[in-house]
Every structure is written in structure tokens, then in C-alpha cells.
Amino acid sequence: MKKLTINRWAAEDRPREKMMLKGAEALSDAELLAILIGSGNTEESAVALMQRTLACCNNDLNRLGKWEVHDFPRFKGIGPAKSVTIMAALELGKRRNRQERSERVAIHSSDDIYGIFHPLLCDLTVEEFWVLLLNQASRVIDKVRISRGGIDQTSADVRSILREALLQRATQIALIHNHPSGNPQPSTNDRQLTQLILKGAQTMNIRLIDHVIVTDGRYYSFTDEGVL
């Protein structure tokens, strides 16, 4: 039996034609993904296959975005080529979101910081430590990754952070790192490191405006919690 290609689907199961008639916004997530993979398997259409795939992620594209190539072949009809196609599409979505966020160059709150870094950090399985460099008007100069660590902790060099701020003439900085565990609460090490950087920044007349711990869907702000 041949695979069910898009051209062989029933009229109501043709997302490509539906998209041309009604626009992309009229399609479900499964229908959009079905267009990418082009065909299903011998038992189900591409739409049905992607509906079943999404069901394993609770219909959450963020969870699907964490999948690797080896996670897809459990579904008959999704080989390496289709897996890479899906992963590439989801990565493009993240990059588009990142570019849209970058246009908001002024930082007014912890939510602004989270908006910039969530696309960068939400899918990582290891901790990364970043510094956001700002000018006197709270506009972004640059964002710099300081370190990449293990799953449980990351080591940030205070001197590296202050050096970046001085080189780019930042008068304000924000610290950002992720917790792959999904728990945004700061550890004892997080608190100690924040205080070390705060003291170092003060000696350089640089203001530490926040330290934001990012998880997928939540964050912890030292400033919002009154710690800074």
C-alpha cells in the first residue's frame, strides 16, 4: 500500500489547499506540520500522523521543540528527513520570535528581560549564564554568554562580566541564567553569586538592575522579589 500523499487526501484533509483558500491562520498546528512532512504512512494521513505526534506533547509546540532527531522515529512514517524538517521549522519560529523581541530595545521590567532570553534558553538541557548590557537610558547594547555549564550549575566569572560591561561602556547590567529543571527558584549559589557581582559592579559604578532565572514558561526576578 502506498503512503497517503497530500494529493490523495480527502478534500477536507488537504491543508495545502486550505491554506491557499483561507490563509495560514485557519490551519491547526497538525495541519501546518502535515504540509511540512508531505505524507503520512500506510494507515494514516500526514494530518492524522501529526495529530498523534502532537498528542504525545500535550499539543504543546514548545515541548515538541525540545525533541531531537532520535525522538521522532517512534512514529511510523517520520524518518530522519522529516524529523529534521520539523525541527528546522520550529527553530525558525524561535528565531523569528527572537528578532521581534530584539526590536524592543528598551528594558523596563523583568518581563522585558524574560522576553529576550526565553527563546534563547527555554529548550536547553544545560545551564547557561548571560549578561545583558544596557546604557544609561536602559537600552540594550549587547547580550553576552559568559559560561555554559552542567545541568545542575554554571560557573560565571565575575571579572568576565565586568570586563564585558567596561569594554562596551555599559552603565547597567542584568544577569540571566536558566534552570533546565524547570524550577525557577534561586539556589544558595545563585544568591551568593548575585551578591558577588553586585559588589563588583558597585566598585565600577555599574548598576546591577536584575538577575532573572529563566525556565520554560516561568521566571524568577531578584528585583521583583526584593532581593536586589
C-alpha positions as a Markdown table, in Angstrom:
| # | Residue | x | y | z |
|---|---|---|---|---|
| 1 | Met | 0.0 | 0.0 | 0.0 |
| 2 | Lys | 1.3 | 3.5 | -0.9 |
| 3 | Lys | 1.7 | 6.3 | 1.5 |
| 4 | Leu | -1.1 | 8.8 | 1.7 |
| 5 | Thr | 0.3 | 11.8 | 0.0 |
| 6 | Ile | -1.3 | 15.2 | 0.1 |
| 7 | Asn | -2.8 | 14.9 | -3.4 |
| 8 | Arg | -4.6 | 11.6 | -2.4 |
| 9 | Trp | -6.2 | 13.0 | 0.7 |
| 10 | Ala | -9.9 | 13.7 | 1.0 |
| 11 | Ala | -10.9 | 17.3 | 0.2 |
| 12 | Glu | -11.4 | 18.2 | 3.9 |
| 13 | Asp | -8.0 | 16.8 | 4.7 |
| 14 | Arg | -5.9 | 18.9 | 2.4 |
| 15 | Pro | -4.1 | 21.6 | 4.4 |
| 16 | Arg | -2.2 | 23.0 | 1.5 |
| 17 | Glu | -5.4 | 23.8 | -0.4 |
| 18 | Lys | -7.0 | 25.0 | 2.8 |
| 19 | Met | -4.1 | 27.4 | 3.4 |
| 20 | Met | -4.3 | 28.8 | -0.1 |
| 21 | Leu | -8.0 | 29.4 | 0.3 |
| 22 | Lys | -8.3 | 30.6 | 3.8 |
| 23 | Gly | -4.7 | 31.6 | 4.9 |
| 24 | Ala | -2.2 | 30.0 | 7.3 |
| 25 | Glu | -4.1 | 31.2 | 10.4 |
| 26 | Ala | -7.0 | 28.9 | 9.5 |
| 27 | Leu | -4.9 | 25.8 | 9.9 |
| 28 | Ser | -4.3 | 23.8 | 13.1 |
| 29 | Asp | -0.8 | 23.1 | 14.3 |
| 30 | Ala | -1.1 | 19.5 | 13.0 |
| 31 | Glu | -2.2 | 20.7 | 9.5 |
| 32 | Leu | 0.8 | 23.1 | 9.3 |
| 33 | Leu | 3.2 | 20.3 | 10.3 |
| 34 | Ala | 1.5 | 18.0 | 7.8 |
| 35 | Ile | 2.4 | 20.4 | 5.0 |
| 36 | Leu | 6.0 | 20.1 | 6.1 |
| 37 | Ile | 6.2 | 16.4 | 6.1 |
| 38 | Gly | 4.1 | 15.9 | 2.9 |
| 39 | Ser | 2.9 | 12.4 | 3.5 |
| 40 | Gly | 1.8 | 10.1 | 6.3 |
| 41 | Asn | 2.1 | 6.3 | 6.4 |
| 42 | Thr | 0.2 | 3.4 | 5.1 |
| 43 | Glu | -2.5 | 3.7 | 7.8 |
| 44 | Glu | -2.9 | 7.4 | 8.3 |
| 45 | Ser | -2.6 | 10.8 | 6.5 |
| 46 | Ala | 0.0 | 13.3 | 7.4 |
| 47 | Val | -2.5 | 15.3 | 9.3 |
| 48 | Ala | -3.6 | 12.3 | 11.4 |
| 49 | Leu | 0.1 | 11.4 | 12.0 |
| 50 | Met | 0.9 | 14.9 | 13.2 |
| 51 | Gln | -2.2 | 14.9 | 15.4 |
| 52 | Arg | -0.9 | 11.8 | 17.1 |
| 53 | Thr | 2.6 | 13.1 | 17.4 |
| 54 | Leu | 1.4 | 16.4 | 19.0 |
| 55 | Ala | -0.8 | 14.4 | 21.4 |
| 56 | Cys | 2.4 | 13.0 | 22.9 |
| 57 | Cys | 3.4 | 16.5 | 23.6 |
| 58 | Asn | 0.1 | 17.5 | 25.1 |
| 59 | Asn | -0.3 | 19.6 | 21.9 |
| 60 | Asp | 2.4 | 21.9 | 23.1 |
| 61 | Leu | 4.8 | 23.1 | 20.3 |
| 62 | Asn | 7.3 | 24.2 | 23.0 |
| 63 | Arg | 7.6 | 20.6 | 24.1 |
| 64 | Leu | 7.9 | 19.4 | 20.5 |
| 65 | Gly | 10.6 | 22.0 | 20.0 |
| 66 | Lys | 12.7 | 20.1 | 22.6 |
| 67 | Trp | 12.7 | 16.9 | 20.6 |
| 68 | Glu | 15.8 | 15.6 | 18.9 |
| 69 | Val | 16.1 | 13.6 | 15.7 |
| 70 | His | 16.0 | 10.3 | 17.6 |
| 71 | Asp | 12.7 | 11.2 | 19.3 |
| 72 | Phe | 10.6 | 11.2 | 16.1 |
| 73 | Pro | 11.1 | 7.7 | 14.6 |
| 74 | Arg | 8.8 | 6.1 | 17.2 |
| 75 | Phe | 6.0 | 7.3 | 14.8 |
| 76 | Lys | 5.8 | 5.3 | 11.6 |
| 77 | Gly | 6.3 | 7.5 | 8.6 |
| 78 | Ile | 8.6 | 10.0 | 10.3 |
| 79 | Gly | 12.2 | 9.3 | 9.4 |
| 80 | Pro | 15.3 | 11.5 | 9.8 |
| 81 | Ala | 14.5 | 13.8 | 6.8 |
| 82 | Lys | 11.0 | 14.6 | 8.1 |
| 83 | Ser | 12.3 | 14.9 | 11.7 |
| 84 | Val | 14.9 | 17.5 | 10.6 |
| 85 | Thr | 12.3 | 19.4 | 8.6 |
| 86 | Ile | 10.0 | 19.7 | 11.6 |
| 87 | Met | 13.0 | 20.7 | 13.8 |
| 88 | Ala | 14.1 | 23.3 | 11.3 |
| 89 | Ala | 10.6 | 24.9 | 11.1 |
| 90 | Leu | 10.4 | 25.1 | 14.9 |
| 91 | Glu | 13.8 | 26.6 | 15.1 |
| 92 | Leu | 12.8 | 29.3 | 12.5 |
| 93 | Gly | 9.8 | 30.1 | 14.7 |
| 94 | Lys | 12.1 | 30.6 | 17.7 |
| 95 | Arg | 14.4 | 32.8 | 15.6 |
| 96 | Arg | 11.6 | 34.9 | 14.3 |
| 97 | Asn | 10.4 | 35.5 | 17.9 |
| 98 | Arg | 13.9 | 36.4 | 18.9 |
| 99 | Gln | 14.1 | 39.0 | 16.1 |
| 100 | Glu | 10.8 | 40.5 | 17.0 |
| 101 | Arg | 11.8 | 40.8 | 20.6 |
| 102 | Ser | 15.1 | 42.4 | 19.7 |
| 103 | Glu | 13.2 | 45.4 | 18.3 |
| 104 | Arg | 12.1 | 46.2 | 21.9 |
| 105 | Val | 15.5 | 47.6 | 22.8 |
| 106 | Ala | 14.4 | 49.4 | 25.9 |
| 107 | Ile | 14.3 | 47.4 | 29.2 |
| 108 | His | 11.6 | 48.5 | 31.6 |
| 109 | Ser | 10.9 | 45.3 | 33.6 |
| 110 | Ser | 11.9 | 41.7 | 34.3 |
| 111 | Asp | 9.3 | 40.7 | 31.8 |
| 112 | Asp | 11.2 | 42.5 | 29.1 |
| 113 | Ile | 14.4 | 40.6 | 30.0 |
| 114 | Tyr | 12.5 | 37.3 | 30.1 |
| 115 | Gly | 11.0 | 38.1 | 26.7 |
| 116 | Ile | 14.5 | 38.4 | 25.2 |
| 117 | Phe | 16.0 | 35.4 | 26.8 |
| 118 | His | 13.2 | 32.8 | 26.9 |
| 119 | Pro | 13.7 | 31.9 | 23.2 |
| 120 | Leu | 17.4 | 31.5 | 23.8 |
| 121 | Leu | 17.3 | 29.4 | 26.9 |
| 122 | Cys | 13.9 | 27.6 | 27.1 |
| 123 | Asp | 15.0 | 24.4 | 25.3 |
| 124 | Leu | 18.5 | 24.0 | 26.7 |
| 125 | Thr | 19.3 | 20.9 | 28.8 |
| 126 | Val | 22.4 | 22.6 | 30.4 |
| 127 | Glu | 22.7 | 25.9 | 32.3 |
| 128 | Glu | 24.0 | 29.0 | 30.5 |
| 129 | Phe | 24.9 | 32.3 | 32.2 |
| 130 | Trp | 24.4 | 35.5 | 30.2 |
| 131 | Val | 24.8 | 39.2 | 30.9 |
| 132 | Leu | 22.6 | 41.9 | 29.3 |
| 133 | Leu | 24.5 | 45.2 | 28.8 |
| 134 | Leu | 22.5 | 48.4 | 28.9 |
| 135 | Asn | 23.2 | 52.1 | 28.5 |
| 136 | Gln | 22.1 | 54.9 | 30.8 |
| 137 | Ala | 18.7 | 55.0 | 29.0 |
| 138 | Ser | 18.1 | 51.3 | 29.7 |
| 139 | Arg | 18.5 | 50.4 | 26.1 |
| 140 | Val | 20.2 | 47.2 | 25.1 |
| 141 | Ile | 23.8 | 47.4 | 24.0 |
| 142 | Asp | 24.5 | 43.7 | 23.7 |
| 143 | Lys | 23.8 | 40.3 | 25.3 |
| 144 | Val | 26.8 | 38.1 | 26.0 |
| 145 | Arg | 27.0 | 34.5 | 27.1 |
| 146 | Ile | 29.5 | 34.2 | 29.9 |
| 147 | Ser | 29.5 | 30.5 | 30.6 |
| 148 | Arg | 27.9 | 27.2 | 29.7 |
| 149 | Gly | 27.8 | 24.7 | 32.5 |
| 150 | Gly | 26.4 | 21.4 | 33.6 |
| 151 | Ile | 22.8 | 20.5 | 34.2 |
| 152 | Asp | 22.9 | 21.4 | 37.9 |
| 153 | Gln | 25.1 | 24.6 | 38.0 |
| 154 | Thr | 27.0 | 27.0 | 35.9 |
| 155 | Ser | 30.2 | 28.9 | 36.8 |
| 156 | Ala | 30.2 | 32.6 | 36.0 |
| 157 | Asp | 33.4 | 34.6 | 36.2 |
| 158 | Val | 32.7 | 38.0 | 37.8 |
| 159 | Arg | 35.7 | 39.5 | 36.1 |
| 160 | Ser | 34.4 | 38.4 | 32.7 |
| 161 | Ile | 31.1 | 40.0 | 33.3 |
| 162 | Leu | 32.6 | 43.3 | 34.5 |
| 163 | Arg | 35.1 | 43.3 | 31.6 |
| 164 | Glu | 32.3 | 43.0 | 29.1 |
| 165 | Ala | 30.5 | 45.9 | 30.7 |
| 166 | Leu | 33.6 | 48.1 | 30.7 |
| 167 | Leu | 34.6 | 47.2 | 27.1 |
| 168 | Gln | 31.1 | 48.1 | 25.8 |
| 169 | Arg | 30.7 | 51.1 | 28.1 |
| 170 | Ala | 27.6 | 49.7 | 29.8 |
| 171 | Thr | 26.3 | 51.6 | 32.8 |
| 172 | Gln | 23.8 | 49.0 | 33.7 |
| 173 | Ile | 23.7 | 45.2 | 33.5 |
| 174 | Ala | 21.3 | 42.4 | 34.1 |
| 175 | Leu | 22.2 | 38.8 | 34.9 |
| 176 | Ile | 20.3 | 35.9 | 33.3 |
| 177 | His | 20.6 | 32.1 | 33.5 |
| 178 | Asn | 18.4 | 29.2 | 33.0 |
| 179 | His | 17.3 | 26.3 | 35.2 |
| 180 | Pro | 16.7 | 23.2 | 32.9 |
| 181 | Ser | 15.0 | 21.5 | 35.9 |
| 182 | Gly | 12.0 | 23.9 | 35.4 |
| 183 | Asn | 12.2 | 25.2 | 39.0 |
| 184 | Pro | 12.9 | 29.0 | 38.8 |
| 185 | Gln | 13.8 | 29.3 | 42.5 |
| 186 | Pro | 17.3 | 30.5 | 43.1 |
| 187 | Ser | 19.8 | 28.2 | 44.8 |
| 188 | Thr | 22.2 | 29.3 | 47.5 |
| 189 | Asn | 24.9 | 29.5 | 44.9 |
| 190 | Asp | 22.7 | 31.7 | 42.8 |
| 191 | Arg | 22.2 | 34.1 | 45.7 |
| 192 | Gln | 25.9 | 34.2 | 46.6 |
| 193 | Leu | 27.0 | 34.8 | 43.0 |
| 194 | Thr | 24.5 | 37.7 | 42.7 |
| 195 | Gln | 25.9 | 39.4 | 45.7 |
| 196 | Leu | 29.5 | 39.0 | 44.5 |
| 197 | Ile | 28.6 | 40.5 | 41.1 |
| 198 | Leu | 26.6 | 43.3 | 42.8 |
| 199 | Lys | 29.6 | 44.3 | 45.0 |
| 200 | Gly | 32.0 | 44.1 | 42.0 |
| 201 | Ala | 29.6 | 46.2 | 39.8 |
| 202 | Gln | 29.3 | 48.8 | 42.5 |
| 203 | Thr | 33.1 | 49.3 | 42.6 |
| 204 | Met | 32.9 | 50.1 | 38.9 |
| 205 | Asn | 29.9 | 52.4 | 39.2 |
| 206 | Ile | 27.8 | 49.9 | 37.2 |
| 207 | Arg | 24.2 | 49.3 | 38.3 |
| 208 | Leu | 23.0 | 45.7 | 38.5 |
| 209 | Ile | 19.3 | 46.0 | 37.7 |
| 210 | Asp | 18.2 | 42.4 | 38.0 |
| 211 | His | 19.1 | 38.7 | 38.0 |
| 212 | Val | 16.5 | 36.7 | 36.1 |
| 213 | Ile | 16.3 | 32.9 | 36.3 |
| 214 | Val | 14.6 | 31.6 | 33.2 |
| 215 | Thr | 12.6 | 28.3 | 32.8 |
| 216 | Asp | 10.2 | 27.3 | 30.0 |
| 217 | Gly | 7.1 | 29.3 | 30.9 |
| 218 | Arg | 8.2 | 30.9 | 34.3 |
| 219 | Tyr | 10.9 | 33.0 | 35.7 |
| 220 | Tyr | 12.3 | 34.4 | 39.0 |
| 221 | Ser | 13.4 | 38.0 | 39.3 |
| 222 | Phe | 15.7 | 39.0 | 42.1 |
| 223 | Thr | 14.4 | 42.6 | 41.7 |
| 224 | Asp | 10.8 | 41.7 | 41.7 |
| 225 | Glu | 11.3 | 39.6 | 44.8 |
| 226 | Gly | 13.1 | 42.5 | 46.7 |
| 227 | Val | 16.4 | 40.7 | 46.8 |
| 228 | Leu | 18.1 | 43.5 | 44.7 |
